[in-house]
Amino acid sequence: MAALTIKNEPAEELDIDSKIIELCSQNPKGISDDFIKQAISQSDIQQRVSAVNRLLSVNKIEILQSGAKLLYRLKDPDALSQVKGADTEEKIVFQIIRDAQNKGIWTRDIRIKSNLKNIQVLNKILKNLESKKIIKAVRSVNASKKKVYMLYNLQPDQSVTGGPWYSASEFESEFVEILNAQAHKFLQQRAVDANKVYADDPWTRLQASYASAEDVLKYITNLGISKVNLSVKDMESILDTLIFDGKAELSARTTGSSGLSTGESSLKIYRAVKPLTETSGFVRTPCGVCP
């Protein structure tokens, strides 16, 4: 009987190890002890602790601090191979930058989280990781003189680059004005065409004068005036400027054949309007204070 118990025990432990790895892969942000307990309720606390310790010892998982809780997350084998042979401080810095994902992290925040008080040591580590093309420095539109660090293969988040409206941290006002003018022109032409086709049907004429952001985006794309790929969300931002200028109005059109309670959604639609009053040149003149 004793021999049977010894043979079954490693198999049970191995099943718990595999289950924890599976749970971590399904939850990339990490899992807590309570989550493991709930998912593997048939195991006792000693078995779970032993399994976690084994996985930590062979670098299969890592521990993260989330508030007052500890989380376990699956380690990225590719990321581990990148910093193989690095010293402890370099691995810590790499881990902090990796956790920041595509939003990046300031040098100051890296210094605080890593507890590296010597800025020269930190700069040396960052330069070393950059030279190996493990990380990269990206200038943020929020502070053009500062850089944020992220993994080399990541595409920076729009909150960092400013999206298509920025180039080298500089706002492309001329590009935005061109898109603004062309979007307005499209909506105006849509209204003109609706007046011609549905002259005797006011309601249909009104509905036909509306266009979605996707319609405007197709028009802009076909013109070929944008060197960057714009999304529907980007075009909605441009159309919002027309609304703020009093050149367009926003409405919504329901989509789907069923009721709202069973999945019907709404689509934003826009149409050109004439402002009630023309603004004076004085109002349109920039104040000269804002950048």
XYZ file of C-alpha atoms in Angstrom, residues 58-60 62 75-85 91 94-95 98:
19
model
C 12.068 25.927 -12.497
C 11.118 29.434 -13.738
C 7.787 28.332 -15.189
C 6.675 34.330 -11.582
C 6.820 33.383 -17.621
C 7.501 34.209 -21.265
C 10.184 31.766 -22.504
C 11.241 34.130 -25.297
C 11.626 37.006 -22.868
C 13.687 34.827 -20.530
C 16.048 33.857 -23.337
C 16.574 37.527 -24.207
C 17.993 38.377 -20.791
C 19.745 35.046 -20.243
C 23.055 35.603 -18.514
C 16.530 41.280 -15.082
C 13.636 44.237 -17.931
C 10.702 42.836 -15.952
C 7.878 44.385 -19.863
